[in-house]
C-alpha cells in the first residue's frame, strides 16, 4: 500500500532547484533515487549524516519540488519527481544525475 503523506508542491524555479541540488548530500540522495527508479526508504538515501540532518535535506528537496514523501507499507520513503521535473525543466535531471554518477564512479575507482 502506498500513500502520499502530503500534496507535492509545484516544481520551483530553476535557481531554487539548482540550489537544492548543489549540496553534495542532497545530490547523492537524488542520485540514489534516480538510479533506484522507485520510492526508496529514507535511511537508504544517506550514510554519514544523522537523521535530523537528513530530515533537513529532505525538506529542502521537497520544497524545491524535487522529491515527495510517501508511506509504503508503514515505512516512510522518498520518491524522485522525475516526470514532473522533466516536464518543468527538460533534461536537467538527466544531466545532473549523469554527472553525479560519473563523479561517484570516479571516486569509487580511486578507492580501489
CSV table of N, CA and C in Angstrom, one decimal:
chain,number,residue,atom,x,y,z
A,1,UNK,N,0.8,-1.2,0.0
A,1,UNK,CA,0.0,0.0,0.0
A,1,UNK,C,0.9,1.2,0.0
A,2,UNK,N,0.6,2.2,-0.9
A,2,UNK,CA,1.4,3.4,-1.0
A,2,UNK,C,0.4,4.6,-0.8
A,3,UNK,N,0.8,5.5,0.1
A,3,UNK,CA,0.0,6.7,0.3
A,3,UNK,C,0.9,7.9,0.3
A,4,UNK,N,0.6,8.9,-0.5
A,4,UNK,CA,1.3,10.2,-0.4
A,4,UNK,C,0.9,10.8,1.0
A,5,UNK,N,1.9,11.3,1.7
A,5,UNK,CA,1.5,11.9,3.0
A,5,UNK,C,1.2,13.4,2.9
A,6,UNK,N,1.5,14.0,1.8
A,6,UNK,CA,1.2,15.4,1.6
A,6,UNK,C,1.2,15.7,0.1
A,7,UNK,N,0.5,16.7,-0.3
A,7,UNK,CA,0.5,17.1,-1.7
A,7,UNK,C,1.8,17.6,-2.2
A,8,UNK,N,2.3,17.2,-3.3
A,8,UNK,CA,3.6,17.7,-3.8
A,8,UNK,C,3.5,19.1,-4.3
A,9,UNK,N,4.4,20.0,-3.9
A,9,UNK,CA,4.4,21.3,-4.4
A,9,UNK,C,4.7,21.4,-5.8
A,10,UNK,N,4.4,22.5,-6.5
A,10,UNK,CA,4.9,22.6,-7.9
A,10,UNK,C,6.4,22.7,-7.9
A,11,UNK,N,6.9,22.3,-9.1
A,11,UNK,CA,8.4,22.4,-9.3
A,11,UNK,C,8.8,23.9,-9.1
A,12,UNK,N,9.8,24.1,-8.3
A,12,UNK,CA,10.3,25.5,-8.1
A,12,UNK,C,11.0,26.0,-9.3
A,13,UNK,N,11.2,27.4,-9.3
A,13,UNK,CA,12.0,27.9,-10.4
A,13,UNK,C,13.4,27.3,-10.5
A,14,UNK,N,14.0,27.4,-11.6
A,14,UNK,CA,15.4,26.8,-11.9
A,14,UNK,C,16.4,27.2,-10.8
A,15,UNK,N,16.5,28.4,-10.4
A,15,UNK,CA,17.6,28.7,-9.4
A,15,UNK,C,17.3,28.0,-8.0
A,16,UNK,N,16.1,27.8,-7.7
A,16,UNK,CA,15.7,27.1,-6.4
A,16,UNK,C,16.1,25.6,-6.6
A,17,UNK,N,15.7,25.0,-7.7
A,17,UNK,CA,16.1,23.6,-7.9
A,17,UNK,C,17.6,23.4,-7.9
A,18,UNK,N,18.3,24.3,-8.6
A,18,UNK,CA,19.7,24.2,-8.7
A,18,UNK,C,20.3,24.3,-7.3
A,19,UNK,N,19.8,25.3,-6.5
A,19,UNK,CA,20.2,25.4,-5.1
A,19,UNK,C,20.0,24.2,-4.3
A,20,UNK,N,18.9,23.5,-4.5
A,20,UNK,CA,18.6,22.3,-3.8
A,20,UNK,C,19.6,21.2,-4.2
A,21,UNK,N,20.0,21.2,-5.4
A,21,UNK,CA,20.9,20.1,-5.9
A,21,UNK,C,22.3,20.4,-5.7
A,22,UNK,N,22.7,21.6,-5.3
A,22,UNK,CA,24.1,22.0,-5.2
A,22,UNK,C,24.8,21.4,-4.0
A,23,UNK,N,24.1,21.0,-3.0
A,23,UNK,CA,24.7,20.4,-1.8
A,23,UNK,C,25.0,18.9,-2.1
A,24,UNK,N,26.3,18.5,-1.8
A,24,UNK,CA,26.7,17.1,-2.1
A,24,UNK,C,25.8,16.1,-1.4
A,25,UNK,N,25.3,16.3,-0.2
A,25,UNK,CA,24.5,15.3,0.4
A,25,UNK,C,23.1,15.2,-0.4
A,26,UNK,N,22.5,16.3,-0.7
A,26,UNK,CA,21.3,16.2,-1.4
A,26,UNK,C,21.4,15.7,-2.8
A,27,UNK,N,22.6,16.0,-3.5
A,27,UNK,CA,22.8,15.5,-4.8
A,27,UNK,C,23.0,14.0,-4.7
A,28,UNK,N,23.6,13.4,-3.7
A,28,UNK,CA,23.8,12.0,-3.6
A,28,UNK,C,22.4,11.4,-3.3
A,29,UNK,N,21.5,12.0,-2.5
A,29,UNK,CA,20.2,11.5,-2.3
A,29,UNK,C,19.4,11.4,-3.7
A,30,UNK,N,19.5,12.4,-4.5
A,30,UNK,CA,18.8,12.4,-5.8
A,30,UNK,C,19.4,11.4,-6.7
A,31,UNK,N,20.8,11.2,-6.7
A,31,UNK,CA,21.4,10.2,-7.5
A,31,UNK,C,20.9,8.8,-7.1
A,32,UNK,N,20.9,8.6,-5.9
A,32,UNK,CA,20.4,7.2,-5.4
A,32,UNK,C,18.9,7.0,-5.8
A,33,UNK,N,18.1,8.0,-5.7
A,33,UNK,CA,16.7,7.9,-6.0
A,33,UNK,C,16.6,7.7,-7.5
A,34,UNK,N,17.3,8.4,-8.3
A,34,UNK,CA,17.2,8.3,-9.8
A,34,UNK,C,17.7,6.9,-10.2
A,35,UNK,N,18.8,6.4,-9.6
A,35,UNK,CA,19.3,5.1,-10.0
A,35,UNK,C,18.4,4.0,-9.5
A,36,UNK,N,17.6,4.2,-8.4
A,36,UNK,CA,16.7,3.2,-8.0
A,36,UNK,C,15.5,3.1,-8.8
A,37,UNK,N,15.0,4.2,-9.4
A,37,UNK,CA,13.9,4.3,-10.2
A,37,UNK,C,12.5,4.1,-9.5
A,38,UNK,N,12.5,4.1,-8.2
A,38,UNK,CA,11.3,3.9,-7.4
A,38,UNK,C,11.5,4.6,-6.1
A,39,UNK,N,10.4,4.6,-5.3
A,39,UNK,CA,10.5,5.2,-4.0
A,39,UNK,C,11.5,4.4,-3.1
A,40,UNK,N,12.3,5.1,-2.3
A,40,UNK,CA,13.3,4.5,-1.5
A,40,UNK,C,13.1,4.8,0.0
A,41,UNK,N,13.3,3.9,0.8
A,41,UNK,CA,13.3,4.1,2.3
A,41,UNK,C,14.3,5.2,2.6
A,42,UNK,N,13.9,6.1,3.5
A,42,UNK,CA,14.7,7.3,3.8
A,42,UNK,C,16.1,6.9,4.2
A,43,UNK,N,16.3,5.9,5.1
A,43,UNK,CA,17.6,5.6,5.6
A,43,UNK,C,18.5,5.1,4.6
A,44,UNK,N,18.0,4.6,3.4
A,44,UNK,CA,18.9,4.1,2.4
A,44,UNK,C,19.5,5.2,1.5
A,45,UNK,N,19.1,6.5,1.8
A,45,UNK,CA,19.5,7.6,0.9
A,45,UNK,C,20.7,8.4,1.5
A,46,UNK,N,21.2,8.0,2.7
A,46,UNK,CA,22.3,8.7,3.2
A,46,UNK,C,23.1,7.8,4.1
A,47,UNK,N,24.4,8.1,4.3
A,47,UNK,CA,25.3,7.3,5.0
A,47,UNK,C,25.9,8.0,6.2
A,48,UNK,N,26.5,9.2,6.0
A,48,UNK,CA,27.3,9.8,7.1
A,48,UNK,C,26.7,10.9,7.8
A,49,UNK,N,25.4,11.1,7.7
A,49,UNK,CA,24.7,12.2,8.4
A,49,UNK,C,23.7,11.6,9.4
A,50,UNK,N,23.3,12.4,10.4
A,50,UNK,CA,22.3,11.9,11.3
A,50,UNK,C,20.9,12.1,10.8
A,51,UNK,N,19.9,11.5,11.4
A,51,UNK,CA,18.5,11.6,11.0
A,51,UNK,C,18.0,13.0,10.9
A,52,UNK,N,18.3,13.8,11.9
A,52,UNK,CA,17.8,15.2,11.8
A,52,UNK,C,18.4,16.0,10.7
A,53,UNK,N,19.6,15.8,10.4
A,53,UNK,CA,20.2,16.4,9.2
A,53,UNK,C,19.6,16.0,7.9
A,54,UNK,N,19.4,14.6,7.8
A,54,UNK,CA,18.7,14.1,6.7
A,54,UNK,C,17.3,14.7,6.5
A,55,UNK,N,16.6,14.8,7.6
A,55,UNK,CA,15.3,15.4,7.5
A,55,UNK,C,15.3,16.8,6.9
A,56,UNK,N,16.3,17.6,7.3
A,56,UNK,CA,16.5,19.0,6.8
A,56,UNK,C,16.8,18.9,5.3
A,57,UNK,N,17.6,18.0,4.9
A,57,UNK,CA,17.9,17.9,3.4
A,57,UNK,C,16.7,17.4,2.6
A,58,UNK,N,15.9,16.5,3.2
A,58,UNK,CA,14.7,16.1,2.5
A,58,UNK,C,13.7,17.3,2.4
A,59,UNK,N,13.6,18.1,3.4
A,59,UNK,CA,12.7,19.2,3.4
A,59,UNK,C,13.1,20.2,2.2
A,60,UNK,N,14.4,20.5,2.1
A,60,UNK,CA,14.8,21.4,1.0
A,60,UNK,C,14.5,20.8,-0.3
A,61,UNK,N,14.7,19.5,-0.5
A,61,UNK,CA,14.4,18.9,-1.8
A,61,UNK,C,12.9,18.9,-2.1
A,62,UNK,N,12.1,18.6,-1.0
A,62,UNK,CA,10.6,18.6,-1.2
A,62,UNK,C,10.1,20.0,-1.5
A,63,UNK,N,10.6,21.0,-0.8
A,63,UNK,CA,10.2,22.4,-1.1
A,63,UNK,C,10.6,22.9,-2.5
A,64,UNK,N,11.6,22.3,-3.1
A,64,UNK,CA,12.0,22.7,-4.4
A,64,UNK,C,11.2,21.9,-5.4
A,65,UNK,N,10.4,20.9,-4.9
A,65,UNK,CA,9.6,20.1,-5.8
A,65,UNK,C,10.4,18.9,-6.4
A,66,UNK,N,11.6,18.6,-5.9
A,66,UNK,CA,12.4,17.5,-6.5
A,66,UNK,C,12.0,16.2,-6.0
A,67,UNK,N,11.5,16.0,-4.8
A,67,UNK,CA,11.1,14.8,-4.2
A,67,UNK,C,9.7,14.9,-3.5
A,68,UNK,N,9.1,13.8,-3.3
A,68,UNK,CA,7.9,13.8,-2.4
A,68,UNK,C,8.0,12.6,-1.4
A,69,UNK,N,7.4,12.8,-0.3
A,69,UNK,CA,7.4,11.8,0.8
A,69,UNK,C,6.2,10.9,0.6
A,70,UNK,N,6.4,9.6,0.8
A,70,UNK,CA,5.4,8.6,0.7
A,70,UNK,C,5.5,7.7,1.9
A,71,UNK,N,4.4,7.0,2.2
A,71,UNK,CA,4.4,5.9,3.2
A,71,UNK,C,4.1,4.6,2.4
A,72,UNK,N,5.0,3.7,2.4
A,72,UNK,CA,4.9,2.4,1.7
A,72,UNK,C,5.0,1.3,2.8
A,73,UNK,N,3.8,0.6,3.0
A,73,UNK,CA,3.8,-0.5,4.0
A,73,UNK,C,4.3,0.0,5.3
A,74,UNK,N,3.9,1.2,5.7
A,74,UNK,CA,4.2,1.7,7.0
A,74,UNK,C,5.6,2.3,7.1
A,75,UNK,N,6.4,2.3,6.1
A,75,UNK,CA,7.7,2.8,6.0
A,75,UNK,C,7.7,4.2,5.3
A,76,UNK,N,8.4,5.2,5.8
A,76,UNK,CA,8.5,6.5,5.2
A,76,UNK,C,9.5,6.4,4.1
A,77,UNK,N,9.2,6.8,2.9
A,77,UNK,CA,10.1,6.7,1.7
A,77,UNK,C,10.1,8.0,1.0
A,78,UNK,N,11.0,8.2,0.2
A,78,UNK,CA,11.1,9.4,-0.7
A,78,UNK,C,11.0,8.9,-2.1
A,79,UNK,N,10.4,9.7,-3.0
A,79,UNK,CA,10.3,9.4,-4.4
A,79,UNK,C,10.7,10.6,-5.2
A,80,UNK,N,11.5,10.4,-6.2
A,80,UNK,CA,12.0,11.5,-7.1
A,80,UNK,C,10.9,11.8,-8.0
A,81,UNK,N,10.6,13.1,-8.2
A,81,UNK,CA,9.5,13.5,-9.1
A,81,UNK,C,10.1,13.7,-10.5
A,82,UNK,N,10.7,12.7,-11.0
A,82,UNK,CA,11.4,12.7,-12.3
A,82,UNK,C,10.5,13.3,-13.4
A,83,UNK,N,9.3,12.7,-13.6
A,83,UNK,CA,8.5,13.2,-14.7
A,83,UNK,C,8.1,14.6,-14.6
A,84,UNK,N,7.8,15.1,-13.4
A,84,UNK,CA,7.4,16.5,-13.1
A,84,UNK,C,8.6,17.4,-13.4
A,85,UNK,N,9.8,17.0,-12.9
A,85,UNK,CA,11.0,17.8,-13.2
A,85,UNK,C,11.3,17.9,-14.6
A,86,UNK,N,11.2,16.7,-15.4
A,86,UNK,CA,11.5,16.8,-16.8
A,86,UNK,C,10.5,17.6,-17.5
A,87,UNK,N,9.2,17.7,-17.1
A,87,UNK,CA,8.2,18.5,-17.8
A,87,UNK,C,8.5,20.0,-17.5
A,88,UNK,N,9.0,20.3,-16.3
A,88,UNK,CA,9.2,21.7,-16.0
A,88,UNK,C,10.6,22.2,-16.4
A,89,UNK,N,11.6,21.3,-16.3
A,89,UNK,CA,13.0,21.7,-16.6
A,89,UNK,C,13.6,20.6,-17.5
A,90,UNK,N,13.2,20.5,-18.8
A,90,UNK,CA,13.6,19.4,-19.6
A,90,UNK,C,15.1,19.1,-19.6
A,91,UNK,N,15.5,17.9,-19.4
A,91,UNK,CA,16.9,17.4,-19.5
A,91,UNK,C,17.7,17.7,-18.3
A,92,UNK,N,17.3,18.6,-17.4
A,92,UNK,CA,18.1,19.0,-16.2
A,92,UNK,C,18.5,17.8,-15.4
A,93,UNK,N,17.5,17.0,-15.0
A,93,UNK,CA,17.7,15.8,-14.1
A,93,UNK,C,18.7,14.8,-14.7
A,94,UNK,N,18.5,14.5,-16.0
A,94,UNK,CA,19.5,13.6,-16.7
A,94,UNK,C,20.9,14.1,-16.6
A,95,UNK,N,21.1,15.4,-16.9
A,95,UNK,CA,22.4,15.9,-17.0
A,95,UNK,C,23.1,15.9,-15.6
A,96,UNK,N,22.3,16.3,-14.6
A,96,UNK,CA,22.9,16.4,-13.2
A,96,UNK,C,23.2,15.0,-12.7
A,97,UNK,N,22.3,14.1,-12.9
A,97,UNK,CA,22.5,12.7,-12.3
A,97,UNK,C,23.6,12.0,-13.1
A,98,UNK,N,23.7,12.2,-14.4
A,98,UNK,CA,24.8,11.6,-15.2
A,98,UNK,C,26.1,12.1,-14.7
A,99,UNK,N,26.2,13.4,-14.4
A,99,UNK,CA,27.5,14.0,-13.9
A,99,UNK,C,27.8,13.4,-12.5
A,100,UNK,N,26.7,13.3,-11.7
A,100,UNK,CA,26.9,12.8,-10.3
A,100,UNK,C,27.4,11.3,-10.4
A,101,UNK,N,26.8,10.6,-11.3
A,101,UNK,CA,27.2,9.1,-11.5
A,101,UNK,C,28.6,9.0,-11.9
A,102,UNK,N,29.1,9.9,-12.8
A,102,UNK,CA,30.5,9.8,-13.3
A,102,UNK,C,31.4,10.2,-12.1
A,103,UNK,N,31.0,11.2,-11.4
A,103,UNK,CA,31.8,11.6,-10.2
A,103,UNK,C,31.9,10.5,-9.2
A,104,UNK,N,30.7,9.9,-8.9
A,104,UNK,CA,30.7,8.8,-7.9
A,104,UNK,C,31.5,7.6,-8.4
A,105,UNK,N,31.4,7.2,-9.7
A,105,UNK,CA,32.1,6.1,-10.2
A,105,UNK,C,33.6,6.4,-10.2
A,106,UNK,N,34.0,7.6,-10.4
A,106,UNK,CA,35.4,8.0,-10.4
A,106,UNK,C,36.0,7.9,-9.0
A,107,UNK,N,35.2,8.4,-8.0
A,107,UNK,CA,35.6,8.3,-6.6
A,107,UNK,C,35.7,6.9,-6.1
A,108,UNK,N,34.8,6.0,-6.6
A,108,UNK,CA,34.8,4.6,-6.2
A,108,UNK,C,36.1,4.0,-6.8
A,109,UNK,N,36.4,4.3,-8.1
A,109,UNK,CA,37.6,3.8,-8.7
A,109,UNK,C,38.9,4.2,-8.0
A,110,UNK,N,38.9,5.4,-7.5
A,110,UNK,CA,40.1,5.9,-6.8
A,110,UNK,C,40.3,5.2,-5.4
A,111,UNK,N,39.3,4.7,-4.8
A,111,UNK,CA,39.4,4.0,-3.6
A,111,UNK,C,40.0,2.6,-3.8
A,112,UNK,N,39.8,2.0,-4.9
A,112,UNK,CA,40.3,0.6,-5.1
A,112,UNK,C,41.8,0.6,-5.3
